[in-house]
Short mmCIF file of C-alpha atoms and ligand atoms in Angstrom, two decimals:
data_model
loop_
_atom_site.label_atom_id
_atom_site.label_comp_id
_atom_site.label_asym_id
_atom_site.label_seq_id
_atom_site.Cartn_x
_atom_site.Cartn_y
_atom_site.Cartn_z
CA MET A 1 31.57 -16.63 -7.65
CA ALA A 2 34.09 -14.70 -5.61
CA VAL A 3 33.27 -11.07 -5.00
CA ARG A 4 36.51 -9.17 -4.73
CA GLU A 5 35.07 -5.72 -4.19
CA PRO A 6 34.93 -4.38 -0.64
CA ILE A 7 31.81 -5.27 1.29
CA ASP A 8 30.17 -2.92 3.79
CA LEU A 9 27.80 -5.41 5.31
CA ILE A 10 26.93 -9.07 5.20
CA VAL A 11 23.65 -10.60 6.34
CA ARG A 12 24.48 -14.20 7.17
CA GLY A 13 22.64 -17.41 7.71
CA GLY A 14 19.11 -16.47 6.75
CA THR A 15 16.63 -17.82 4.24
CA VAL A 16 16.32 -15.27 1.47
CA VAL A 17 12.79 -15.05 0.07
CA ASN A 18 12.07 -13.39 -3.24
CA ALA A 19 8.80 -13.69 -5.11
CA ASP A 20 10.18 -16.36 -7.41
CA TRP A 21 12.94 -17.99 -5.40
CA GLN A 22 13.82 -18.79 -1.85
CA GLY A 23 16.84 -20.44 -0.30
CA GLU A 24 19.72 -20.20 2.12
CA ALA A 25 22.03 -17.37 1.13
CA ASP A 26 24.20 -14.65 2.59
CA VAL A 27 23.48 -11.15 1.32
CA LEU A 28 26.48 -8.93 0.55
CA VAL A 29 25.89 -5.18 0.62
CA ARG A 30 27.96 -2.28 -0.61
CA ASP A 31 27.13 1.42 -0.90
CA GLY A 32 23.53 0.82 0.13
CA ARG A 33 22.87 -1.75 -2.57
CA VAL A 34 22.90 -5.50 -2.80
CA LEU A 35 26.21 -6.56 -4.27
CA ALA A 36 25.55 -10.29 -4.46
CA LEU A 37 23.89 -13.30 -2.92
CA ALA A 38 26.49 -15.80 -1.77
CA GLU A 39 26.59 -19.43 -0.66
CA PRO A 40 26.09 -19.51 3.10
CA GLY A 41 29.41 -19.08 4.88
CA SER A 42 31.40 -18.61 1.68
CA TYR A 43 32.59 -15.15 2.74
CA ARG A 44 34.75 -15.03 5.82
CA SER A 45 37.67 -12.88 6.93
CA PRO A 46 39.75 -11.60 5.26
CA ASP A 47 37.21 -11.28 2.43
CA VAL A 48 34.82 -9.39 4.65
CA ARG A 49 37.30 -7.55 6.85
CA GLY A 50 35.75 -4.34 8.14
CA ALA A 51 32.27 -5.33 7.06
CA THR A 52 29.40 -5.23 9.53
CA GLU A 53 27.99 -8.72 10.03
CA ILE A 54 24.37 -9.38 10.88
CA ASP A 55 23.32 -12.84 11.96
CA ALA A 56 20.04 -13.79 10.32
CA GLY A 57 20.01 -17.36 11.64
CA GLY A 58 16.45 -18.66 12.08
CA HIS A 59 15.07 -15.73 10.11
CA LEU A 60 13.64 -15.13 6.70
CA VAL A 61 15.38 -12.32 4.84
CA LEU A 62 12.73 -10.46 2.86
CA PRO A 63 12.97 -7.51 0.49
CA GLY A 64 11.69 -4.42 2.30
CA GLY A 65 7.94 -4.10 1.94
CA VAL A 66 6.55 -1.72 -0.66
CA ASP A 67 3.22 -0.23 0.40
CA PRO A 68 1.48 0.88 -2.80
CA HIS A 69 -1.30 2.75 -1.01
CA CYS A 70 -0.43 5.04 1.86
CA HIS A 71 -2.01 8.43 2.63
CA VAL A 72 0.30 10.76 4.55
CA GLY A 73 -1.22 13.91 6.07
CA PHE A 74 -4.26 13.52 3.85
CA THR A 75 -6.97 16.20 3.91
CA SER A 76 -10.49 15.11 3.06
CA GLY A 77 -13.55 17.17 3.94
CA ASP A 78 -12.99 18.77 7.34
CA PHE A 79 -10.30 16.32 8.44
CA THR A 80 -6.58 15.88 7.95
CA SER A 81 -4.91 12.60 8.86
CA LEU A 82 -2.41 13.07 11.62
CA ASP A 83 0.99 12.02 10.36
CA ASP A 84 3.81 13.59 8.43
CA TYR A 85 6.49 11.83 6.40
CA ARG A 86 8.68 11.24 9.38
CA GLN A 87 5.92 9.64 11.43
CA ALA A 88 4.46 7.58 8.59
CA THR A 89 7.83 6.21 7.48
CA THR A 90 8.94 5.50 11.05
CA ALA A 91 5.82 3.38 11.50
CA ALA A 92 6.38 1.81 8.08
CA VAL A 93 9.91 0.73 8.92
CA PHE A 94 8.88 -0.74 12.27
CA GLY A 95 6.42 -2.88 10.30
CA GLY A 96 8.93 -4.05 7.70
CA THR A 97 7.90 -1.63 4.95
CA THR A 98 10.77 0.38 3.48
CA THR A 99 9.02 2.11 0.57
CA ILE A 100 5.68 3.88 0.64
CA VAL A 101 3.68 5.25 -2.26
CA ASP A 102 1.76 8.31 -1.11
CA PHE A 103 -0.91 10.37 -2.88
CA ALA A 104 -0.91 14.00 -3.94
CA ILE A 105 -4.63 14.74 -3.93
CA PRO A 106 -5.70 18.26 -4.93
CA ARG A 107 -8.26 20.22 -2.94
CA PRO A 108 -10.85 22.07 -5.01
CA GLY A 109 -9.06 24.74 -7.06
CA GLU A 110 -5.58 23.21 -6.74
CA ASN A 111 -3.75 21.77 -9.69
CA PRO A 112 -2.36 18.21 -9.73
CA ALA A 113 1.22 19.05 -10.69
CA ASP A 114 1.61 21.71 -7.97
CA VAL A 115 0.21 19.40 -5.30
CA ALA A 116 2.53 16.60 -6.42
CA ALA A 117 5.54 18.93 -6.29
CA ALA A 118 4.65 20.02 -2.75
CA GLN A 119 4.17 16.46 -1.53
CA ARG A 120 7.32 15.21 -3.23
CA ALA A 121 9.36 17.88 -1.44
CA LYS A 122 8.52 16.17 1.88
CA ALA A 123 10.15 12.86 0.95
CA ASP A 124 13.48 13.78 2.55
CA GLN A 125 11.79 13.93 5.97
CA GLY A 126 11.22 10.19 5.71
CA LEU A 127 13.21 7.38 7.28
CA CYS A 128 12.71 5.40 4.09
CA ASP A 129 12.06 6.11 0.44
CA SER A 130 8.74 7.10 -1.07
CA ALA A 131 7.08 7.52 -4.43
CA LEU A 132 3.91 9.31 -5.37
CA HIS A 133 0.58 8.90 -7.11
CA ALA A 134 -0.78 12.14 -8.56
CA CYS A 135 -4.54 12.73 -8.76
CA VAL A 136 -6.77 14.36 -11.35
CA VAL A 137 -10.30 15.44 -10.50
CA ASP A 138 -11.29 17.79 -13.34
CA TRP A 139 -10.26 17.89 -16.97
CA ASP A 140 -9.15 21.16 -18.50
CA ALA A 141 -6.79 22.23 -21.25
CA THR A 142 -3.79 22.23 -18.91
CA VAL A 143 -4.13 18.60 -17.81
CA PRO A 144 -2.36 16.94 -20.77
CA GLU A 145 0.75 19.05 -20.21
CA GLN A 146 0.60 18.45 -16.45
CA LEU A 147 0.44 14.70 -17.07
CA ARG A 148 3.34 14.90 -19.48
CA ALA A 149 5.43 16.82 -16.96
CA LEU A 150 4.47 14.51 -14.10
CA THR A 151 5.32 11.31 -15.95
CA ALA A 152 8.56 12.81 -17.28
CA ASP A 153 9.38 13.63 -13.68
CA GLY A 154 8.75 10.13 -12.36
CA VAL A 155 5.13 10.36 -11.17
CA VAL A 156 3.52 7.84 -13.52
CA THR A 157 0.37 6.78 -11.67
CA VAL A 158 -2.70 8.97 -11.24
CA LYS A 159 -5.42 8.26 -8.70
CA MET A 160 -8.99 8.86 -9.73
CA PHE A 161 -12.27 8.39 -7.90
CA THR A 162 -15.77 7.48 -9.04
CA THR A 163 -17.18 8.61 -5.69
CA TYR A 164 -16.92 11.51 -3.22
CA ARG A 165 -18.90 13.93 -5.44
CA GLY A 166 -17.84 17.54 -4.94
CA GLU A 167 -14.50 16.45 -3.46
CA THR A 168 -12.40 14.13 -5.58
CA MET A 169 -14.91 12.41 -7.86
CA ALA A 170 -14.08 12.66 -11.58
CA ASP A 171 -16.64 12.26 -14.33
CA GLU A 172 -16.47 9.42 -16.86
CA LYS A 173 -15.07 11.55 -19.69
CA THR A 174 -12.30 12.89 -17.46
CA ILE A 175 -11.38 9.33 -16.48
CA LEU A 176 -11.32 8.28 -20.14
CA ASN A 177 -9.18 11.27 -21.12
CA VAL A 178 -6.66 10.69 -18.33
CA MET A 179 -6.45 6.97 -19.12
CA THR A 180 -5.82 7.71 -22.78
CA SER A 181 -3.15 10.31 -22.03
CA LEU A 182 -1.35 8.08 -19.55
CA ARG A 183 -1.48 5.12 -21.92
CA ASP A 184 0.70 7.11 -24.31
CA LEU A 185 3.01 8.39 -21.56
CA GLY A 186 3.79 5.05 -19.90
CA GLY A 187 1.52 5.85 -16.98
CA MET A 188 -1.57 4.29 -15.46
CA VAL A 189 -4.78 5.34 -13.73
CA VAL A 190 -5.18 3.86 -10.24
CA ILE A 191 -8.83 4.07 -9.39
CA HIS A 192 -11.20 3.99 -6.44
CA CYS A 193 -14.41 2.45 -7.75
CA GLU A 194 -17.74 2.87 -5.99
CA ALA A 195 -20.77 4.05 -7.97
CA ASP A 196 -21.52 7.36 -6.31
CA HIS A 197 -25.15 7.66 -7.42
CA ILE A 198 -25.98 4.29 -5.83
CA ILE A 199 -24.22 5.19 -2.58
CA THR A 200 -25.79 8.63 -2.38
CA ASP A 201 -29.25 7.17 -2.89
CA VAL A 202 -28.75 4.43 -0.28
CA GLN A 203 -27.35 6.98 2.17
CA GLU A 204 -30.27 9.36 1.64
CA ARG A 205 -32.71 6.56 2.35
CA GLY A 206 -30.66 5.56 5.39
CA ALA A 207 -30.66 9.12 6.71
CA ALA A 208 -34.43 9.37 6.26
CA ALA A 209 -34.81 6.19 8.31
CA GLY A 210 -32.38 7.37 11.01
CA ALA A 211 -29.79 4.75 9.95
CA ILE A 212 -26.79 6.83 8.92
CA GLY A 213 -24.46 6.47 11.93
CA ALA A 214 -21.20 4.53 11.89
CA ARG A 215 -22.90 1.26 12.79
CA HIS A 216 -24.79 1.44 9.49
CA HIS A 217 -21.68 2.16 7.43
CA ALA A 218 -21.40 -1.20 5.61
CA GLY A 219 -25.00 -1.05 4.42
CA THR A 220 -24.58 2.46 3.03
CA ARG A 221 -21.89 1.40 0.55
CA PRO A 222 -23.17 -1.89 -0.90
CA GLU A 223 -21.01 -4.40 -2.71
CA LEU A 224 -22.98 -3.92 -5.92
CA ALA A 225 -21.91 -0.27 -6.03
CA GLU A 226 -18.30 -1.40 -6.22
CA ALA A 227 -18.95 -4.05 -8.90
CA ALA A 228 -21.01 -1.62 -11.02
CA SER A 229 -18.25 0.96 -10.99
CA VAL A 230 -15.49 -1.58 -11.70
CA ALA A 231 -17.42 -2.90 -14.72
CA GLU A 232 -17.83 0.61 -16.10
CA ILE A 233 -14.17 1.51 -15.66
CA LEU A 234 -12.99 -1.77 -17.16
CA ALA A 235 -15.09 -1.03 -20.22
CA VAL A 236 -13.43 2.35 -20.58
CA ALA A 237 -9.93 0.87 -20.17
CA GLU A 238 -10.67 -1.88 -22.67
CA SER A 239 -12.10 0.58 -25.15
CA VAL A 240 -9.00 2.79 -25.12
CA ALA A 241 -6.51 -0.07 -24.53
CA ALA A 242 -5.15 1.57 -21.39
CA PRO A 243 -3.80 -0.14 -18.26
CA VAL A 244 -5.78 0.31 -15.06
CA TYR A 245 -5.17 -0.56 -11.42
CA PHE A 246 -8.09 -0.92 -9.03
CA VAL A 247 -7.25 0.17 -5.51
CA HIS A 248 -8.68 -1.49 -2.41
CA GLN A 249 -10.97 -4.00 -4.14
CA SER A 250 -13.10 -5.46 -1.40
CA THR A 251 -15.37 -8.03 -3.06
CA PRO A 252 -14.82 -11.24 -5.01
CA GLU A 253 -17.17 -9.98 -7.75
CA ALA A 254 -14.98 -6.93 -8.33
CA VAL A 255 -11.81 -9.02 -8.38
CA ASP A 256 -13.37 -11.52 -10.77
CA LEU A 257 -14.36 -8.77 -13.19
CA VAL A 258 -10.73 -7.67 -13.30
CA ALA A 259 -9.43 -11.23 -13.67
CA ARG A 260 -11.79 -11.89 -16.58
CA ALA A 261 -10.74 -8.66 -18.26
CA ARG A 262 -7.11 -9.65 -17.84
CA GLY A 263 -8.01 -12.91 -19.55
CA ARG A 264 -9.15 -10.83 -22.53
CA GLY A 265 -5.80 -9.06 -22.61
CA VAL A 266 -6.76 -5.94 -20.67
CA ARG A 267 -3.88 -4.71 -18.51
CA ALA A 268 -6.00 -4.58 -15.36
CA TYR A 269 -4.78 -5.19 -11.83
CA THR A 270 -6.33 -5.77 -8.43
CA GLU A 271 -5.06 -4.27 -5.21
CA ALA A 272 -6.51 -5.60 -1.99
CA VAL A 273 -5.82 -3.95 1.34
CA ALA A 274 -5.03 -5.63 4.62
CA HIS A 275 -8.14 -4.66 6.55
CA HIS A 276 -10.49 -6.07 3.88
CA LEU A 277 -8.68 -9.40 4.12
CA VAL A 278 -8.64 -9.66 7.90
CA LEU A 279 -11.52 -7.72 9.46
CA ASP A 280 -15.23 -8.01 8.74
CA ASP A 281 -18.40 -5.99 9.18
CA SER A 282 -19.10 -7.41 12.64
CA ALA A 283 -16.83 -4.56 13.78
CA TYR A 284 -19.71 -2.14 13.07
CA ALA A 285 -21.84 -3.89 15.69
CA GLY A 286 -19.19 -3.36 18.36
CA PRO A 287 -18.74 -0.49 20.81
CA HIS A 288 -16.65 1.66 18.43
CA PRO A 289 -18.00 1.23 14.91
CA GLU A 290 -16.53 4.59 13.88
CA ARG A 291 -12.99 3.24 14.27
CA PHE A 292 -13.64 0.89 11.35
CA VAL A 293 -15.16 3.38 8.92
CA CYS A 294 -13.31 3.15 5.63
CA CYS A 295 -14.31 3.10 1.98
CA PRO A 296 -15.14 0.58 0.69
CA PRO A 297 -16.41 -0.60 4.08
CA LEU A 298 -15.48 -3.82 5.82
CA ARG A 299 -17.54 -6.60 4.26
CA SER A 300 -19.29 -9.70 5.60
CA ALA A 301 -17.20 -12.62 6.84
CA THR A 302 -18.32 -14.58 3.78
CA THR A 303 -17.06 -11.88 1.45
CA VAL A 304 -13.79 -11.62 3.35
CA GLY A 305 -13.26 -15.38 2.99
CA ALA A 306 -13.97 -15.20 -0.74
CA LEU A 307 -11.60 -12.24 -1.14
CA ARG A 308 -8.86 -14.21 0.64
CA SER A 309 -9.42 -17.09 -1.74
CA ARG A 310 -8.75 -14.67 -4.63
CA VAL A 311 -5.35 -13.95 -3.07
CA SER A 312 -4.61 -17.68 -2.93
CA MET A 313 -5.71 -18.06 -6.56
CA GLY A 314 -3.23 -15.39 -7.65
CA GLN A 315 -5.87 -12.90 -8.74
CA VAL A 316 -4.73 -10.17 -6.37
CA ALA A 317 -1.63 -8.41 -7.67
CA THR A 318 -0.83 -6.33 -4.61
CA ILE A 319 -1.78 -5.97 -0.95
CA GLY A 320 -1.54 -2.42 0.36
CA SER A 321 -2.54 -0.76 3.60
CA ASP A 322 -4.66 2.24 2.50
CA HIS A 323 -3.08 3.78 5.60
CA CYS A 324 -4.98 6.85 6.77
CA CYS A 325 -4.03 7.97 10.22
CA TYR A 326 -7.03 9.50 11.97
CA ASP A 327 -7.42 9.20 15.72
CA THR A 328 -10.38 8.19 17.84
CA ALA A 329 -11.40 11.79 18.58
CA GLN A 330 -11.63 12.60 14.87
CA LYS A 331 -13.55 9.42 14.23
CA GLU A 332 -15.95 9.94 17.15
CA SER A 333 -16.71 13.57 16.39
CA VAL A 334 -19.02 12.71 13.49
CA ARG A 335 -19.88 9.10 14.17
CA HIS A 336 -23.57 9.94 13.98
CA ASP A 337 -23.31 10.53 10.20
CA VAL A 338 -21.02 8.49 7.98
CA ARG A 339 -21.39 11.04 5.20
CA ALA A 340 -19.28 13.46 7.23
CA MET A 341 -16.79 10.99 8.65
CA PRO A 342 -13.05 10.86 7.97
CA ASN A 343 -12.69 7.59 6.04
CA GLY A 344 -9.75 5.28 6.42
CA LEU A 345 -7.80 3.18 8.90
CA PRO A 346 -4.23 3.36 10.19
CA GLY A 347 -2.26 0.40 8.82
CA VAL A 348 1.15 1.08 7.31
CA GLU A 349 2.86 -0.56 10.30
CA THR A 350 0.53 -3.55 10.65
CA ARG A 351 0.14 -4.45 6.94
CA MET A 352 3.00 -6.94 6.71
CA PRO A 353 2.76 -8.60 10.15
CA VAL A 354 -1.02 -8.99 10.01
CA ILE A 355 -1.04 -10.41 6.46
CA PHE A 356 1.86 -12.73 7.24
CA SER A 357 0.07 -14.05 10.30
CA GLU A 358 -3.42 -14.35 8.83
CA LEU A 359 -2.55 -15.54 5.32
CA VAL A 360 0.85 -17.24 5.54
CA VAL A 361 0.83 -18.73 9.04
CA LYS A 362 -2.87 -19.43 9.48
CA ARG A 363 -3.92 -20.18 5.91
CA GLY A 364 -0.82 -21.50 4.21
CA LEU A 365 -0.19 -18.79 1.62
CA PRO A 366 3.32 -19.52 0.28
CA VAL A 367 5.78 -16.99 1.65
CA GLY A 368 7.00 -16.27 -1.90
CA ARG A 369 3.48 -15.25 -2.80
CA PHE A 370 3.45 -12.98 0.29
CA VAL A 371 6.62 -11.30 -0.97
CA GLU A 372 5.14 -11.02 -4.43
CA ALA A 373 1.98 -9.26 -3.25
CA LEU A 374 3.54 -7.04 -0.57
CA CYS A 375 6.95 -6.25 -2.07
CA ALA A 376 7.63 -7.24 -5.68
CA ASN A 377 4.34 -6.49 -7.44
CA PRO A 378 3.82 -3.12 -5.72
CA ALA A 379 7.31 -2.22 -6.94
CA ARG A 380 6.59 -3.49 -10.47
CA LEU A 381 3.27 -1.72 -10.79
CA ASN A 382 4.78 1.54 -9.58
CA GLY A 383 7.83 1.55 -11.85
CA LEU A 384 10.20 0.83 -8.96
CA TYR A 385 11.31 -2.72 -9.82
CA PRO A 386 14.01 -4.09 -9.63
CA ARG A 387 15.39 -1.29 -7.46
CA LYS A 388 12.74 -2.21 -4.89
CA GLY A 389 10.80 -5.39 -4.12
CA VAL A 390 13.56 -7.95 -4.68
CA ILE A 391 16.87 -9.01 -3.16
CA ALA A 392 19.17 -9.13 -6.15
CA PRO A 393 22.42 -7.50 -7.24
CA GLY A 394 21.88 -3.80 -7.86
CA ALA A 395 18.68 -3.52 -5.80
CA ASP A 396 18.60 -1.14 -2.86
CA ALA A 397 19.66 -3.03 0.26
CA ASP A 398 16.27 -2.64 1.94
CA LEU A 399 16.22 -5.89 3.88
CA VAL A 400 13.93 -7.26 6.53
CA LEU A 401 14.98 -9.97 8.93
CA TRP A 402 11.71 -11.66 9.70
CA ASP A 403 11.12 -14.02 12.59
CA PRO A 404 8.37 -16.31 11.29
CA THR A 405 7.50 -17.79 14.68
CA ALA A 406 7.60 -14.81 17.07
CA THR A 407 4.21 -14.06 18.57
CA THR A 408 2.85 -10.62 19.42
CA GLU A 409 -0.37 -9.19 20.78
CA LEU A 410 -1.08 -6.05 18.79
CA ARG A 411 -1.65 -2.98 20.94
CA ALA A 412 -1.86 0.62 19.77
CA THR A 413 0.44 1.67 22.58
CA ASP A 414 3.24 -0.47 21.13
CA LEU A 415 2.85 0.88 17.60
CA HIS A 416 4.37 4.00 16.06
CA MET A 417 1.58 5.39 13.91
CA ALA A 418 0.41 8.91 14.79
CA THR A 419 -2.86 7.77 16.26
CA ASP A 420 -4.23 6.34 19.48
CA TYR A 421 -5.81 3.18 18.12
CA THR A 422 -5.38 0.22 15.83
CA PRO A 423 -8.29 -1.69 14.32
CA TYR A 424 -6.39 -4.87 15.27
CA GLU A 425 -6.23 -4.13 19.03
CA GLY A 426 -5.70 -7.37 20.97
CA MET A 427 -5.11 -9.55 17.91
CA GLN A 428 -2.54 -12.30 18.44
CA ILE A 429 -0.21 -12.55 15.48
CA THR A 430 2.66 -14.80 14.53
CA GLY A 431 5.65 -13.48 12.62
CA ARG A 432 7.27 -10.05 12.76
CA PRO A 433 10.24 -8.09 11.52
CA THR A 434 13.11 -8.04 13.98
CA THR A 435 15.75 -6.04 12.09
CA VAL A 436 15.03 -3.67 9.22
CA LEU A 437 17.72 -2.22 6.97
CA VAL A 438 17.15 0.75 4.73
CA ALA A 439 19.74 1.16 1.97
CA GLY A 440 22.08 -1.08 3.95
CA ARG A 441 21.68 0.78 7.26
CA PRO A 442 20.07 -1.00 10.20
CA VAL A 443 17.25 1.39 11.15
CA VAL A 444 15.17 -0.80 13.46
CA SER A 445 16.23 -3.74 15.57
CA GLU A 446 14.29 -5.67 18.23
CA GLY A 447 11.70 -2.94 18.54
CA ARG A 448 14.23 -0.11 18.88
CA LEU A 449 14.88 2.73 16.48
CA LEU A 450 18.63 2.59 15.83
CA ASP A 451 18.93 5.32 13.25
CA PRO A 452 16.44 8.21 13.35
CA ALA A 453 18.23 10.18 10.60
CA PRO A 454 15.78 11.17 7.86
CA ARG A 455 17.43 9.94 4.70
CA GLY A 456 14.32 9.27 2.63
CA ARG A 457 14.45 9.86 -1.08
CA HIS A 458 11.69 10.63 -3.50
CA LEU A 459 11.73 7.79 -6.02
CA ARG A 460 11.13 8.60 -9.65
CA SER A 461 9.00 5.81 -11.02
CA ARG A 462 9.97 4.44 -14.40
CA PRO A 463 7.42 4.43 -17.23
CA LEU A 464 5.26 1.33 -17.10
CA GLY A 465 5.81 -0.70 -20.24
CA SER A 466 3.77 -3.40 -21.85
CA GLY A 467 5.67 -5.95 -19.78
CA LEU A 468 3.60 -4.78 -16.84
CA ILE A 469 1.36 -7.80 -16.51
CA CYS A 470 2.05 -9.85 -13.45
O1 LIG B 501 -11.49 5.03 3.40
C1 LIG B 501 -10.54 5.29 2.72
N1 LIG B 501 -10.15 4.43 1.82
N2 LIG B 501 -9.88 6.43 2.91
C2 LIG B 501 -8.75 6.87 2.23
C3 LIG B 501 -9.07 7.54 0.92
C4 LIG B 501 -9.35 6.53 -0.14
O2 LIG B 501 -10.46 6.50 -0.64
O3 LIG B 501 -8.48 5.75 -0.51
ZN1 LIG B 502 -9.80 5.14 -2.25
ZN1 LIG B 503 -6.77 5.26 -0.08
#
């Protein structure tokens, strides 16, 4: 089909990879959006006169990554993670991610809608677009109206926690109420599941035995605490016929519970995060166990292998980063007591390269499945598809030229996250983004920032319909 409209940019000679299709195609871009995919070489001067041409020969052309789980400047306990929107999105773009979904998590006494409004106002500091999960901790008479206003305003997902008592933990009735409200508003609870009473008890026993430092972290948050909480929350979702998305599932048991529920018709989804698929609990025996403290913790190598197999089997809908940018000083300051530690690992920049290398290159995950889990499904499950997560006419021209054979040794000093370490220090990886376009503008190329202008937009998520299942 001949495209007669003017073209701003053409990405030539690459292999376009969508979740459900891949093949040789040129990508035509106009006004920041994909205009068409074209037969390779079918558009030449004068058709493309004045258009910028980018040679993608030897590269995959991927939709920009969508990171469904990214904490920017997140305050928890006594600690605030160290990045702002500009820093987090700069790192994201260097790693091939062009959309992040951040969290607006209220501190005690704050209300969810106000916190979401404040966080949303920061989106224009970003180098790429962002969307938001709200968060509800306590139920009161104002919450239904806040949820209505949030969903009407494009914030359709609400994070809830079954742990961190006194901080962000919600009780069972609050979770049920929020699920029910969101069900009717086209929204969805996204939930962190670890049974707090089990963890608190194990931690108290650990503290009494002098085993509560960072090296004991994995043992203080056992796998069964995650499975117990997931089972409870699935029962609630099934009872009220509400969709539910489980963030950072770290065990095969937890994933299997969700898969079985989906088999019964429950709209339940698993998110895995990169560090649970790549790193294991041997990190806690190393010289810097505190650098690996996250919740849920890194699991045994056996569990990690079983979790990876769930990705291969198609039981993991999305792979996020759970990016949380603390530095080594913050981590070290309370390494003697995991109960006081800032939880979370930096990862928005490494998510795509590390998963590509470990799952696609080393373990044969089809690249279309990689795109599905890191681009398309995160967009679908956050009401952003098909604007994001796919290369198709009308989608934003967020495009990643990906060299599938380039090798890199990961070093914190080469990365752009606002911290002084990466949990992947020294890891050899294969595959990386070489050029990244945001809304048709080349922002990063060959490791250089070409366009530092903050043109990020807050994305209003669309209501999630019953066609959500993927
Ligand atoms: O350890 C983690 N995951 N920190 C970030 C906050 C959360 O629970 O997602
Ligand atoms: Zn969490
Ligand atoms: Zn998180």
